[in-house]
mmCIF file of C-alpha atoms in Angstrom:
data_model
loop_
_atom_site.group_PDB
_atom_site.id
_atom_site.type_symbol
_atom_site.label_atom_id
_atom_site.label_comp_id
_atom_site.label_asym_id
_atom_site.label_seq_id
_atom_site.Cartn_x
_atom_site.Cartn_y
_atom_site.Cartn_z
ATOM 1 C CA MET S 181 79.924 3.385 -71.957
ATOM 2 C CA THR S 182 79.486 6.926 -70.647
ATOM 3 C CA ALA S 183 79.621 7.180 -66.855
ATOM 4 C CA PRO S 184 77.079 9.498 -65.221
ATOM 5 C CA LEU S 185 79.656 11.924 -64.003
ATOM 6 C CA ASP S 186 81.808 11.965 -67.122
ATOM 7 C CA VAL S 187 79.321 14.083 -69.131
ATOM 8 C CA ALA S 188 79.792 17.472 -70.567
ATOM 9 C CA GLY S 189 77.656 20.003 -72.281
ATOM 10 C CA PRO S 190 73.992 20.769 -71.596
ATOM 11 C CA VAL S 191 73.286 17.459 -69.819
ATOM 12 C CA ALA S 192 76.204 17.809 -67.393
ATOM 13 C CA PRO S 193 75.083 18.278 -63.737
ATOM 14 C CA PRO S 194 75.874 21.761 -62.275
ATOM 15 C CA ARG S 195 79.261 22.044 -60.696
ATOM 16 C CA SER S 196 81.297 24.546 -58.749
ATOM 17 C CA ASN S 197 85.114 24.039 -58.591
ATOM 18 C CA GLY S 198 84.551 20.527 -59.963
ATOM 19 C CA GLU S 199 82.058 19.600 -57.243
ATOM 20 C CA LEU S 200 78.397 18.743 -57.883
ATOM 21 C CA VAL S 201 76.088 21.529 -56.760
ATOM 22 C CA PHE S 202 72.624 20.881 -55.286
ATOM 23 C CA ALA S 203 70.449 23.870 -54.213
ATOM 24 C CA GLU S 204 67.906 21.653 -52.351
ATOM 25 C CA PRO S 205 68.090 18.207 -50.663
ATOM 26 C CA TRP S 206 65.653 16.709 -53.128
ATOM 27 C CA GLU S 207 68.080 17.495 -55.969
ATOM 28 C CA SER S 208 70.771 15.251 -54.507
ATOM 29 C CA ARG S 209 68.252 12.469 -53.961
ATOM 30 C CA ALA S 210 67.006 12.766 -57.569
ATOM 31 C CA PHE S 211 70.623 12.594 -58.746
ATOM 32 C CA GLY S 212 71.287 9.619 -56.466
ATOM 33 C CA MET S 213 68.199 7.682 -57.676
ATOM 34 C CA ALA S 214 69.154 8.016 -61.240
ATOM 35 C CA VAL S 215 72.736 7.021 -60.750
ATOM 36 C CA GLY S 216 71.762 4.147 -58.367
ATOM 37 C CA LEU S 217 69.141 2.821 -60.807
ATOM 38 C CA TYR S 218 71.668 2.977 -63.649
ATOM 39 C CA GLU S 219 74.333 1.261 -61.559
ATOM 40 C CA ALA S 220 71.818 -1.477 -60.684
ATOM 41 C CA GLY S 221 71.268 -2.085 -64.398
ATOM 42 C CA ALA S 222 67.720 -0.651 -64.565
ATOM 43 C CA PHE S 223 68.558 1.300 -67.693
ATOM 44 C CA THR S 224 71.513 2.404 -69.814
ATOM 45 C CA TRP S 225 73.007 5.718 -69.241
ATOM 46 C CA PRO S 226 72.580 6.727 -73.012
ATOM 47 C CA ARG S 227 68.822 6.112 -72.535
ATOM 48 C CA PHE S 228 68.733 8.471 -69.559
ATOM 49 C CA GLN S 229 70.906 11.032 -71.327
ATOM 50 C CA ALA S 230 68.537 11.050 -74.363
ATOM 51 C CA ALA S 231 65.578 11.593 -72.022
ATOM 52 C CA LEU S 232 67.340 14.432 -70.266
ATOM 53 C CA ILE S 233 68.394 16.041 -73.558
ATOM 54 C CA ALA S 234 64.756 15.785 -74.743
ATOM 55 C CA ARG S 235 63.447 17.415 -71.552
ATOM 56 C CA ILE S 236 66.060 20.192 -71.788
ATOM 57 C CA ALA S 237 65.228 20.774 -75.496
ATOM 58 C CA VAL S 238 61.484 21.078 -74.743
ATOM 59 C CA TRP S 239 62.205 23.581 -71.898
ATOM 60 C CA GLU S 240 64.547 25.546 -74.103
ATOM 61 C CA SER S 241 62.101 25.705 -77.053
ATOM 62 C CA ALA S 242 59.287 27.171 -74.896
ATOM 63 C CA PRO S 243 60.493 28.224 -71.449
ATOM 64 C CA PRO S 244 57.590 28.712 -69.138
ATOM 65 C CA PRO S 245 57.072 32.354 -68.295
ATOM 66 C CA ASP S 246 58.319 33.362 -64.872
ATOM 67 C CA GLU S 247 59.883 29.967 -64.265
ATOM 68 C CA PRO S 248 63.627 29.790 -64.034
ATOM 69 C CA TYR S 249 65.668 27.067 -65.520
ATOM 70 C CA ARG S 250 65.906 24.202 -63.016
ATOM 71 C CA TYR S 251 68.332 21.474 -64.065
ATOM 72 C CA TYR S 252 67.215 18.925 -61.467
ATOM 73 C CA ALA S 253 63.575 19.394 -62.135
ATOM 74 C CA LEU S 254 64.321 18.435 -65.705
ATOM 75 C CA TRP S 255 66.628 15.547 -64.471
ATOM 76 C CA LEU S 256 63.824 14.196 -62.310
ATOM 77 C CA ALA S 257 61.333 14.488 -65.230
ATOM 78 C CA ALA S 258 63.746 12.571 -67.455
ATOM 79 C CA LEU S 259 64.110 9.822 -64.771
ATOM 80 C CA GLU S 260 60.348 9.573 -64.644
ATOM 81 C CA ASP S 261 60.182 9.372 -68.478
ATOM 82 C CA VAL S 262 62.693 6.566 -68.505
ATOM 83 C CA LEU S 263 61.033 4.595 -65.703
ATOM 84 C CA VAL S 264 57.585 4.984 -67.279
ATOM 85 C CA GLY S 265 59.003 3.982 -70.659
ATOM 86 C CA LEU S 266 60.418 0.824 -69.054
ATOM 87 C CA ARG S 267 57.130 0.219 -67.401
ATOM 88 C CA ALA S 268 58.902 0.162 -64.058
ATOM 89 C CA VAL S 269 56.271 2.542 -62.807
ATOM 90 C CA SER S 270 53.037 3.916 -64.243
ATOM 91 C CA THR S 271 52.465 7.599 -64.971
ATOM 92 C CA ASP S 272 49.692 7.538 -62.264
ATOM 93 C CA GLU S 273 52.126 6.149 -59.688
ATOM 94 C CA VAL S 274 54.625 8.863 -60.537
ATOM 95 C CA ARG S 275 52.003 11.574 -60.166
ATOM 96 C CA ALA S 276 50.669 10.152 -56.868
ATOM 97 C CA ARG S 277 54.115 9.940 -55.408
ATOM 98 C CA THR S 278 54.961 13.434 -56.659
ATOM 99 C CA HIS S 279 51.842 14.852 -55.038
ATOM 100 C CA ALA S 280 52.628 13.035 -51.768
ATOM 101 C CA LEU S 281 56.140 14.373 -51.671
ATOM 102 C CA ALA S 282 55.032 17.854 -52.542
ATOM 103 C CA ARG S 283 52.650 17.906 -49.564
ATOM 104 C CA ARG S 284 55.508 17.249 -47.113
ATOM 105 C CA SER S 285 56.121 20.133 -44.793
ATOM 106 C CA PRO S 286 59.198 22.359 -45.479
ATOM 107 C CA GLY S 287 62.094 20.963 -43.556
ATOM 108 C CA HIS S 288 60.740 17.477 -43.464
ATOM 109 C CA ASP S 289 64.074 15.946 -44.379
ATOM 110 C CA HIS S 290 65.717 17.707 -41.401
ATOM 111 C CA ARG S 291 63.532 16.450 -38.602
ATOM 112 C CA ASP S 292 63.733 13.287 -36.553
ATOM 113 C CA GLY S 293 60.598 11.196 -35.697
ATOM 114 C CA HIS S 294 59.821 13.556 -32.740
ATOM 115 C CA GLY S 295 59.593 16.765 -34.884
ATOM 116 C CA ARG S 296 63.041 18.008 -33.770
ATOM 117 C CA GLY S 297 65.725 19.198 -36.072
ATOM 118 C CA HIS S 298 68.957 17.261 -36.124
ATOM 119 C CA ASP S 299 72.564 18.044 -35.966
ATOM 120 C CA HIS S 300 74.916 15.309 -37.044
ATOM 121 C CA GLY S 301 77.997 17.372 -37.259
ATOM 122 C CA HIS S 302 77.555 18.433 -40.750
ATOM 123 C CA ASN S 303 77.589 21.847 -42.212
ATOM 124 C CA HIS S 304 75.331 22.956 -44.935
ATOM 125 C CA GLU S 305 72.947 25.816 -45.634
ATOM 126 C CA HIS S 306 69.286 25.330 -45.032
ATOM 127 C CA ARG S 307 67.320 26.989 -47.675
ATOM 128 C CA PRO S 308 63.531 27.356 -47.794
ATOM 129 C CA VAL S 309 61.695 25.162 -50.226
ATOM 130 C CA HIS S 310 59.833 27.111 -53.002
#
């Protein structure tokens, strides 16, 4: 069985000095969701890898003009494909949730319930959401 982090080649998550690299908070959540669902037995890793390979191949065969390659956008799309294929969620549910998340204000993940930012002693860059 291939473990999620033991992959190489085009489906391997981006790394720097051996560490996973996430440009935005949602990317680490997308990664964590896929790994967590795999570890919970929701799907096999080869099934997810096949979906990711398919998404990457489609993107590479016809890259959208003026759109950079975004690994975790393809990762998330592959996860959606797997979950829809398993009938764990419907395509309409995925679209509705995607639209709800897209409407969140920038910085949503870095505010407490009172609209204030947080500081829990961690250091990371805050980058604007595009």
